CSV table of C-alpha atoms and ligand atoms in Angstrom, one decimal:
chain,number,residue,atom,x,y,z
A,18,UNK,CA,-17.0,8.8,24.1
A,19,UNK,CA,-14.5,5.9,24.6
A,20,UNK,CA,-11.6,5.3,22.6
A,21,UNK,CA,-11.3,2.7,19.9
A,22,UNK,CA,-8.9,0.9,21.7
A,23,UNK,CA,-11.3,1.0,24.6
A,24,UNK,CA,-14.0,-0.5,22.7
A,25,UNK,CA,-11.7,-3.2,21.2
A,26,UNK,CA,-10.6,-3.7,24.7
A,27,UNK,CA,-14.2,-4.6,25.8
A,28,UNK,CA,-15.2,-6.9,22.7
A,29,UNK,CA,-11.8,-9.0,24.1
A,30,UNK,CA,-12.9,-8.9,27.4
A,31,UNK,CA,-16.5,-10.3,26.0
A,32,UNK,CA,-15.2,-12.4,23.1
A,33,UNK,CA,-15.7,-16.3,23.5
A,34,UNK,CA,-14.9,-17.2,19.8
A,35,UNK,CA,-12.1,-15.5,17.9
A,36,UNK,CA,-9.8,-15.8,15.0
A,37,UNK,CA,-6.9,-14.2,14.6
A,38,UNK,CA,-5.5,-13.8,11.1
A,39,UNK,CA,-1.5,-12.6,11.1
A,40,UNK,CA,0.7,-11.4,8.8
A,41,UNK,CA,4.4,-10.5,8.2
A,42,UNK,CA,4.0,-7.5,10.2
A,43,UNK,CA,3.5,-9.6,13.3
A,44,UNK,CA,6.9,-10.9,13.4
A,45,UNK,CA,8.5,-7.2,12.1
A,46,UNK,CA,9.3,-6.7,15.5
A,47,UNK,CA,11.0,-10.1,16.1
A,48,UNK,CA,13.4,-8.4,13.8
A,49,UNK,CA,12.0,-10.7,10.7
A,50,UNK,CA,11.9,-8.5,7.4
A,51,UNK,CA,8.4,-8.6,6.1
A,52,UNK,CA,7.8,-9.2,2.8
A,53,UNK,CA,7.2,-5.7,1.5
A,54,UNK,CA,10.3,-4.4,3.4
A,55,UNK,CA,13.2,-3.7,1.3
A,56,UNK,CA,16.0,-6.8,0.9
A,57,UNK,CA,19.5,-6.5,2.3
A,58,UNK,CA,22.8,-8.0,1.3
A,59,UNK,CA,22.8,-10.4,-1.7
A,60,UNK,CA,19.0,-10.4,-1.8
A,61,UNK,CA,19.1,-6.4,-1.9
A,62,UNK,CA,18.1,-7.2,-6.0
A,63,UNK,CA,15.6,-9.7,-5.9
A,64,UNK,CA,12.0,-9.2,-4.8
A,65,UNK,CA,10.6,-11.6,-2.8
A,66,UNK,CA,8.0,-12.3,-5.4
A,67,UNK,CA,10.0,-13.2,-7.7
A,68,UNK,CA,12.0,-15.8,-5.7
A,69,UNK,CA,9.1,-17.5,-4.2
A,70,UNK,CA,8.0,-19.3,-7.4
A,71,UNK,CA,8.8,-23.0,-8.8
A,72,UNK,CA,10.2,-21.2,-11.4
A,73,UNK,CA,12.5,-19.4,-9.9
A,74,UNK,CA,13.9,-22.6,-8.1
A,75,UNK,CA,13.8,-24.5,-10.8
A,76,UNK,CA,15.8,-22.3,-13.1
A,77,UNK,CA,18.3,-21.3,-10.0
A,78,UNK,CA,17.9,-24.0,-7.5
A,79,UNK,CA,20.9,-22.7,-5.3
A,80,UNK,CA,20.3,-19.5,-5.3
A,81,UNK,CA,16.7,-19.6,-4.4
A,82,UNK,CA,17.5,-22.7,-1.9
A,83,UNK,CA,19.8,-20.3,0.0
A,84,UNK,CA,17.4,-18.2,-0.1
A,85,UNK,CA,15.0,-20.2,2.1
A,86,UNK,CA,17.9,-21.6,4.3
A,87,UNK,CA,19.1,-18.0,5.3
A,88,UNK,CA,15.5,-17.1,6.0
A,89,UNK,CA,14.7,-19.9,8.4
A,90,UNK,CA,18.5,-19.4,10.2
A,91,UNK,CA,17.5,-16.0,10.5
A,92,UNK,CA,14.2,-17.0,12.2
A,93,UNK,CA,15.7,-19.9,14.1
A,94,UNK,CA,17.8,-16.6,15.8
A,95,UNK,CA,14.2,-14.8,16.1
A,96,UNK,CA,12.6,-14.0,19.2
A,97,UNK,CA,9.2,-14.3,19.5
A,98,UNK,CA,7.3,-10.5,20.5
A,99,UNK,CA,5.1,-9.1,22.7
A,100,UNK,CA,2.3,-9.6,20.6
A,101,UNK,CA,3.0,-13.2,20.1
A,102,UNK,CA,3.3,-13.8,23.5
A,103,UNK,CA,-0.1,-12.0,24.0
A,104,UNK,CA,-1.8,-13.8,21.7
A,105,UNK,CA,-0.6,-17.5,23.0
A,106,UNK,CA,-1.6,-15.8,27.0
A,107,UNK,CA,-5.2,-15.3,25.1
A,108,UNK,CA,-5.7,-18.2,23.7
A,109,UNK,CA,-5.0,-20.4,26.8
A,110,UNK,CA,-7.0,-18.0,28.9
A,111,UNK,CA,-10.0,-18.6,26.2
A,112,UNK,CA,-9.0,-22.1,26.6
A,113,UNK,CA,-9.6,-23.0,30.0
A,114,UNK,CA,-13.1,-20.0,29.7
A,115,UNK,CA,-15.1,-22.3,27.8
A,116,UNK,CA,-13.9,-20.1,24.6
A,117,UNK,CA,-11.8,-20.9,21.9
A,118,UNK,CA,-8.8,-18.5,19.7
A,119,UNK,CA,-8.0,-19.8,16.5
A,120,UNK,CA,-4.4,-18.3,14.5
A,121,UNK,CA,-4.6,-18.4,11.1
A,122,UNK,CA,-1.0,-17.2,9.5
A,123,UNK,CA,0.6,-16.1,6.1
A,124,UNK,CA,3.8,-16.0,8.0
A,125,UNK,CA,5.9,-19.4,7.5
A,126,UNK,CA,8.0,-18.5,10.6
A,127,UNK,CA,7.5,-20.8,14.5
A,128,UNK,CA,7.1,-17.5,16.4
A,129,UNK,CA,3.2,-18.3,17.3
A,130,UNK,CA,4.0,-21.4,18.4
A,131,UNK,CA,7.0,-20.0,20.1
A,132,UNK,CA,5.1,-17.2,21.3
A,133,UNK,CA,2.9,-20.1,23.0
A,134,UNK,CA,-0.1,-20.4,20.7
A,135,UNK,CA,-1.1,-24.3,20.1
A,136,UNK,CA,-2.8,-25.8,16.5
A,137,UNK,CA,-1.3,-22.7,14.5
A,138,UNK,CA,-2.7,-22.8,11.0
A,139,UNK,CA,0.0,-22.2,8.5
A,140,UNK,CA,-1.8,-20.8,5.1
A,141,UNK,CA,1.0,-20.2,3.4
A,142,UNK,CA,3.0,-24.1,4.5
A,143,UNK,CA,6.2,-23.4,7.0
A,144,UNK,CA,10.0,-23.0,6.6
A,145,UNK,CA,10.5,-25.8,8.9
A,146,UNK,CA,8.9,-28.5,6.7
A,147,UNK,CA,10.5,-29.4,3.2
A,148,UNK,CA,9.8,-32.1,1.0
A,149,UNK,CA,11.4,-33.3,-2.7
A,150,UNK,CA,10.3,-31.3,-6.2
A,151,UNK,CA,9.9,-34.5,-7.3
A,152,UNK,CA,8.5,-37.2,-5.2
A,153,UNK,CA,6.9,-34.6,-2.7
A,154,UNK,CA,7.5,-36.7,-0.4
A,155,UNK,CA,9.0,-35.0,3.3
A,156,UNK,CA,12.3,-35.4,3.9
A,157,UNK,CA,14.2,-33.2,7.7
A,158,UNK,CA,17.0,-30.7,7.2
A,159,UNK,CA,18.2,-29.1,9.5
A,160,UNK,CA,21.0,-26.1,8.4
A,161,UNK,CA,22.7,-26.6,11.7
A,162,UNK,CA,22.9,-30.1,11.4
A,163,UNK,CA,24.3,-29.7,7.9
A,164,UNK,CA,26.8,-27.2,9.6
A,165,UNK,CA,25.7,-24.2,8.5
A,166,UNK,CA,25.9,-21.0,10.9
A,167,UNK,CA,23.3,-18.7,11.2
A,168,UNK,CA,25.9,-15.9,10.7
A,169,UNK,CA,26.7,-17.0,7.5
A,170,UNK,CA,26.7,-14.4,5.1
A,171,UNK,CA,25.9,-15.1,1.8
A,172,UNK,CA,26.9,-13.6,-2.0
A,173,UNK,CA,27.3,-14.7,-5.4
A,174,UNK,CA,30.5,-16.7,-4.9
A,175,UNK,CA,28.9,-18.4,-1.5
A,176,UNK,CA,25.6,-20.2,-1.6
A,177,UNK,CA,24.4,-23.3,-0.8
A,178,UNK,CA,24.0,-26.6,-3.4
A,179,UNK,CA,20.7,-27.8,-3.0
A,180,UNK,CA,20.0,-30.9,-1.3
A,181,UNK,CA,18.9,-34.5,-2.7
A,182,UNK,CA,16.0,-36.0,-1.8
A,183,UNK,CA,16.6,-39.1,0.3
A,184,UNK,CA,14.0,-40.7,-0.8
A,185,UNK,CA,13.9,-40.8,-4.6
A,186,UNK,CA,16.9,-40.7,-7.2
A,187,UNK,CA,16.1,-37.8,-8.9
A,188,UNK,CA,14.6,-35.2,-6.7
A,189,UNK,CA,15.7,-32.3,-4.4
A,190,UNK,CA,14.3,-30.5,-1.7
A,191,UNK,CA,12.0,-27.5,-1.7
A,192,UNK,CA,11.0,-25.9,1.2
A,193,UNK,CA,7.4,-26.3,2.5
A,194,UNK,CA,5.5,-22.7,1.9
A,195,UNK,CA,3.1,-21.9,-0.4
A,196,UNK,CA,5.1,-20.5,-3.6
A,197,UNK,CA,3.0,-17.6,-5.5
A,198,UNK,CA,0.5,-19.2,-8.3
A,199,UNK,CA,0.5,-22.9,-5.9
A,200,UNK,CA,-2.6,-23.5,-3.7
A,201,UNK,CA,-2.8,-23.0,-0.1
A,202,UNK,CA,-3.2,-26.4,2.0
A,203,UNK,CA,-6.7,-27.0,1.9
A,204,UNK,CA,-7.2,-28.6,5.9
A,205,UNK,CA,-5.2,-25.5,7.2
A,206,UNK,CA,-7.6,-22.9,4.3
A,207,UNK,CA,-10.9,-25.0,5.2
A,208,UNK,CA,-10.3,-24.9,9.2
A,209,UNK,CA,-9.3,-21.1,9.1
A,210,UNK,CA,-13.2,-20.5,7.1
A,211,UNK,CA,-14.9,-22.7,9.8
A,212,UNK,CA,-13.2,-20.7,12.6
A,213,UNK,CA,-14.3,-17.5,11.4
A,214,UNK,CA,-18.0,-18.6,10.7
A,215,UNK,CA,-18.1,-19.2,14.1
A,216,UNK,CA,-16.2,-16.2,15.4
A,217,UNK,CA,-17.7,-13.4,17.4
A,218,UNK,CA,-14.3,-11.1,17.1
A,219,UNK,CA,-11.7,-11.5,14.0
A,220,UNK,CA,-8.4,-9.5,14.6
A,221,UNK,CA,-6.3,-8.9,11.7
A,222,UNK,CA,-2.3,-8.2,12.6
A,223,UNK,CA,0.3,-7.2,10.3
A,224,UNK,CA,-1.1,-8.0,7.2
A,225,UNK,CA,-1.0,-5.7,3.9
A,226,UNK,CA,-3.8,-7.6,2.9
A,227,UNK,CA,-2.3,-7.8,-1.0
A,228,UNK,CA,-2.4,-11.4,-1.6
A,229,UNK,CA,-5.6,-13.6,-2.3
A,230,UNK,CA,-7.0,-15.8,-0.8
A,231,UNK,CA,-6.0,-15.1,2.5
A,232,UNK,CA,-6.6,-11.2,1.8
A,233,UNK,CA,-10.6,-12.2,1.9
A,234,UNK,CA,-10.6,-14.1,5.3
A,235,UNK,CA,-11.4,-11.2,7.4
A,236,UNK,CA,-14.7,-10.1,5.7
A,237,UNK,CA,-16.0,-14.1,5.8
A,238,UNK,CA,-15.4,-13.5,9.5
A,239,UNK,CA,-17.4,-10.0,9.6
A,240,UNK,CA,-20.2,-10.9,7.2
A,241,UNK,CA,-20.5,-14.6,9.5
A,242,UNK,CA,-21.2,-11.7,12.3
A,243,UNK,CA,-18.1,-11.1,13.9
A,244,UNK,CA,-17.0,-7.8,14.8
A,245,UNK,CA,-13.8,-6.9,12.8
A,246,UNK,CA,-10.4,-5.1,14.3
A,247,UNK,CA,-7.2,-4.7,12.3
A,248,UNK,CA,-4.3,-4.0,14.0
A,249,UNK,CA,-1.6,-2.4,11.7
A,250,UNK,CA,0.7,1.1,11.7
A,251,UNK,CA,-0.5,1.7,8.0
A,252,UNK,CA,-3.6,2.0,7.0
A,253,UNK,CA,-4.7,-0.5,4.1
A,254,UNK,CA,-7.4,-1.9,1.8
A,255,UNK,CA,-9.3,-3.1,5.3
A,256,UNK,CA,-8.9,-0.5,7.6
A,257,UNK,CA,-12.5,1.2,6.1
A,258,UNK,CA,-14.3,-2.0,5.9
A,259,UNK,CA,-12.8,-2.7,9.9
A,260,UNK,CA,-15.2,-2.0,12.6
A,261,UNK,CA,-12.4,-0.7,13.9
A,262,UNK,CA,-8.9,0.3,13.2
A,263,UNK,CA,-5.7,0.3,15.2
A,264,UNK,CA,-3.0,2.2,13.9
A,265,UNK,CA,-0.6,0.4,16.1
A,266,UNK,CA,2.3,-2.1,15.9
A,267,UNK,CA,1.3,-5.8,17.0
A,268,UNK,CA,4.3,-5.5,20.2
A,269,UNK,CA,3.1,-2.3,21.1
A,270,UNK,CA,-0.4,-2.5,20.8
A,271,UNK,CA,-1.5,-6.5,21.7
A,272,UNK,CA,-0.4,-6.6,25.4
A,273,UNK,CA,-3.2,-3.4,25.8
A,274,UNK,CA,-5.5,-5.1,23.7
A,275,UNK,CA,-5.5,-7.7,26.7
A,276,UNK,CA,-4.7,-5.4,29.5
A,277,UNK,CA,-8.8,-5.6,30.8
A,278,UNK,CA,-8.9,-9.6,29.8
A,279,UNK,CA,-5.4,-10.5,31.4
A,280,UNK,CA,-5.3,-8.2,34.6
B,322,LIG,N1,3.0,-4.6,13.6
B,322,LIG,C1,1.9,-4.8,12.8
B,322,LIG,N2,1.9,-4.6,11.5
B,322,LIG,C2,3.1,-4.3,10.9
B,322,LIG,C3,4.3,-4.0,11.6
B,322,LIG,C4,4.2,-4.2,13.1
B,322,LIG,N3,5.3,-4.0,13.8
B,322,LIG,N4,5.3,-3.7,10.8
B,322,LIG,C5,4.8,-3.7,9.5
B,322,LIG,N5,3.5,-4.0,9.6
B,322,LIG,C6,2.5,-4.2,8.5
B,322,LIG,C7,2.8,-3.4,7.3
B,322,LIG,O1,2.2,-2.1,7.4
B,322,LIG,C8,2.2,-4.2,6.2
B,322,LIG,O2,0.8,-3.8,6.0
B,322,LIG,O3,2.6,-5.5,8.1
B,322,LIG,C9,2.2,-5.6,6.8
B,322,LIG,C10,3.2,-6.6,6.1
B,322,LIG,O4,2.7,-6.7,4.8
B,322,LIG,P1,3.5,-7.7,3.8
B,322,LIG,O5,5.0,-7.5,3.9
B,322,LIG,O6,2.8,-7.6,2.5
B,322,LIG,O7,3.3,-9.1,4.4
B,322,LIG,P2,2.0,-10.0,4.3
B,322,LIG,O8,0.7,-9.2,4.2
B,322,LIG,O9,2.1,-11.1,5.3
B,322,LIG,O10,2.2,-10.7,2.8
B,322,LIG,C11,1.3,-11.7,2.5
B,322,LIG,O11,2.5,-12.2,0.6
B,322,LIG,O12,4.6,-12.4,-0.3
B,322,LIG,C12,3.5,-13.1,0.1
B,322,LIG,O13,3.3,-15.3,0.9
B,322,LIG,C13,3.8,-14.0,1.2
B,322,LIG,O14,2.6,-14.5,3.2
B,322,LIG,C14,3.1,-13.4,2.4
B,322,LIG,C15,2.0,-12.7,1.7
């Protein structure tokens, strides 16, 4: 009887189309909080849910902007895991194998790209673009460049003024994810559901699975005939409806994943 991670192992090694859909949980081990882990510091009190709203920025526009600007410092100092790294080595070995390895993300973090995956779908938008409330249109920042350090700490009496839009009078910048009750960008939504119609293996990394629609992408991919793995220490919502289930963490358990494909 082989394992399961024998078995995942072998639909890798035979996989010619696959989608892999991440979550938070991929880039826990790149020392990035997910979003269901508990805050520290000045953000101990708020829940991430209730930051990542246009509300919320609109009725505390410094507080929430320092929010996003400490998040993307602390990913800037980020360094991208073993299981990103794995997943780049995959694709580019699907790449030049007449196969193809889409990554779909919730995560608004680089550390695909840095882990050396190309054409990265962001679902849920990216820390690194930002564009004005107003105008919408895109407008650079950089913290660094603004001369903010990365081991800033922040608290009540030492956050950040928002930042004018330099395009339009009125306006300021917002960052450019996905806040809760906005829709996802439809190219990045529509290519993810063509990838995984035509996927013959879906993995699913580090995802609770809690938030719609991205929480329904892995079952278009297994109903369009793909076999189905999740990769995540706790078990959730997916982990019956998985072909199979890998109660593993994405650093640990990736590079094995690949171990047959890679060697
Ligand atoms: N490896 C793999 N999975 C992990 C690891 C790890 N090292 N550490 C934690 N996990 C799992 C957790 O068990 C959990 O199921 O990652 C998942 C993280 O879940 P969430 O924090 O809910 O993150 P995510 O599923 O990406 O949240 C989805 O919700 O808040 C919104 O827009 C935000 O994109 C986010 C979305």
């Amino acid at each position: 009887m082989m394992a399961d991670i024998e078995i995942a192992a072998k639909w890798v090694a035979e996989a010619r189309s696959v989608v892999v859909l991440t979550g938070a949980g991929m880039s826990a081990e790149s020392s990035v909080p997910t979003f269901r882990d508990a805050q520290t510091g000045l953000w101990e009190r708020f829940e991430p849910e209730h930051l990542a709203t246009e509300d919320a920025f609109r009725a505390d526009p410094s507080l929430v902007w320092t929010w996003y600007v400490w998040r993307s410092m602390l990913i800037d100092t980020a360094i991208p895991n073993a299981g990103h790294t794995a997943i780049g080595a995959w694709q580019k070995h699907l790449a030049v194998n007449n196969g193809s390895l889409t990554v779909a993300t919730q995560n608004v973090d680089d550390l695909h790209e840095r882990g050396g995956a190309d054409d990265v779908l962001h679902l849920h938008g990216s820390l690194h673009n930002y564009r004005c409330l107003e105008c919408s249109r895109p407008a650079a920042f950089d913290p660094r460049a603004a001369g903010i350090r990365a081991e800033r700490e922040f608290d009540e009496d030492n956050i950040l003024e928002p930042v004018a839009c330099p395009h339009c009078a009125t306006g300021i910048l917002r960052p450019g994810v996905v806040w809760f009750g906005e829709m996802l960008p439809q190219d990045a939504f529509s290519s993810a559901i063509h990838a995984l119609q035509q996927a013959d293996l879906v993995l699913v990394v580090g995802t609770s699975g809690l938030v719609q629609p991205a929480a329904s992408l892995p079952v278009i991919g297994q109903e369009a005939g793909a076999k189905l793995v999740e990769m995540n220490p706790v078990h959730t919502d997916l982990s019956n409806t998985a072909d199979i289930y890998l109660k593993s963490t994405a650093a640990a358990m990736m590079p094995q994943l690949l171990d047959e494909l890679l060697a």
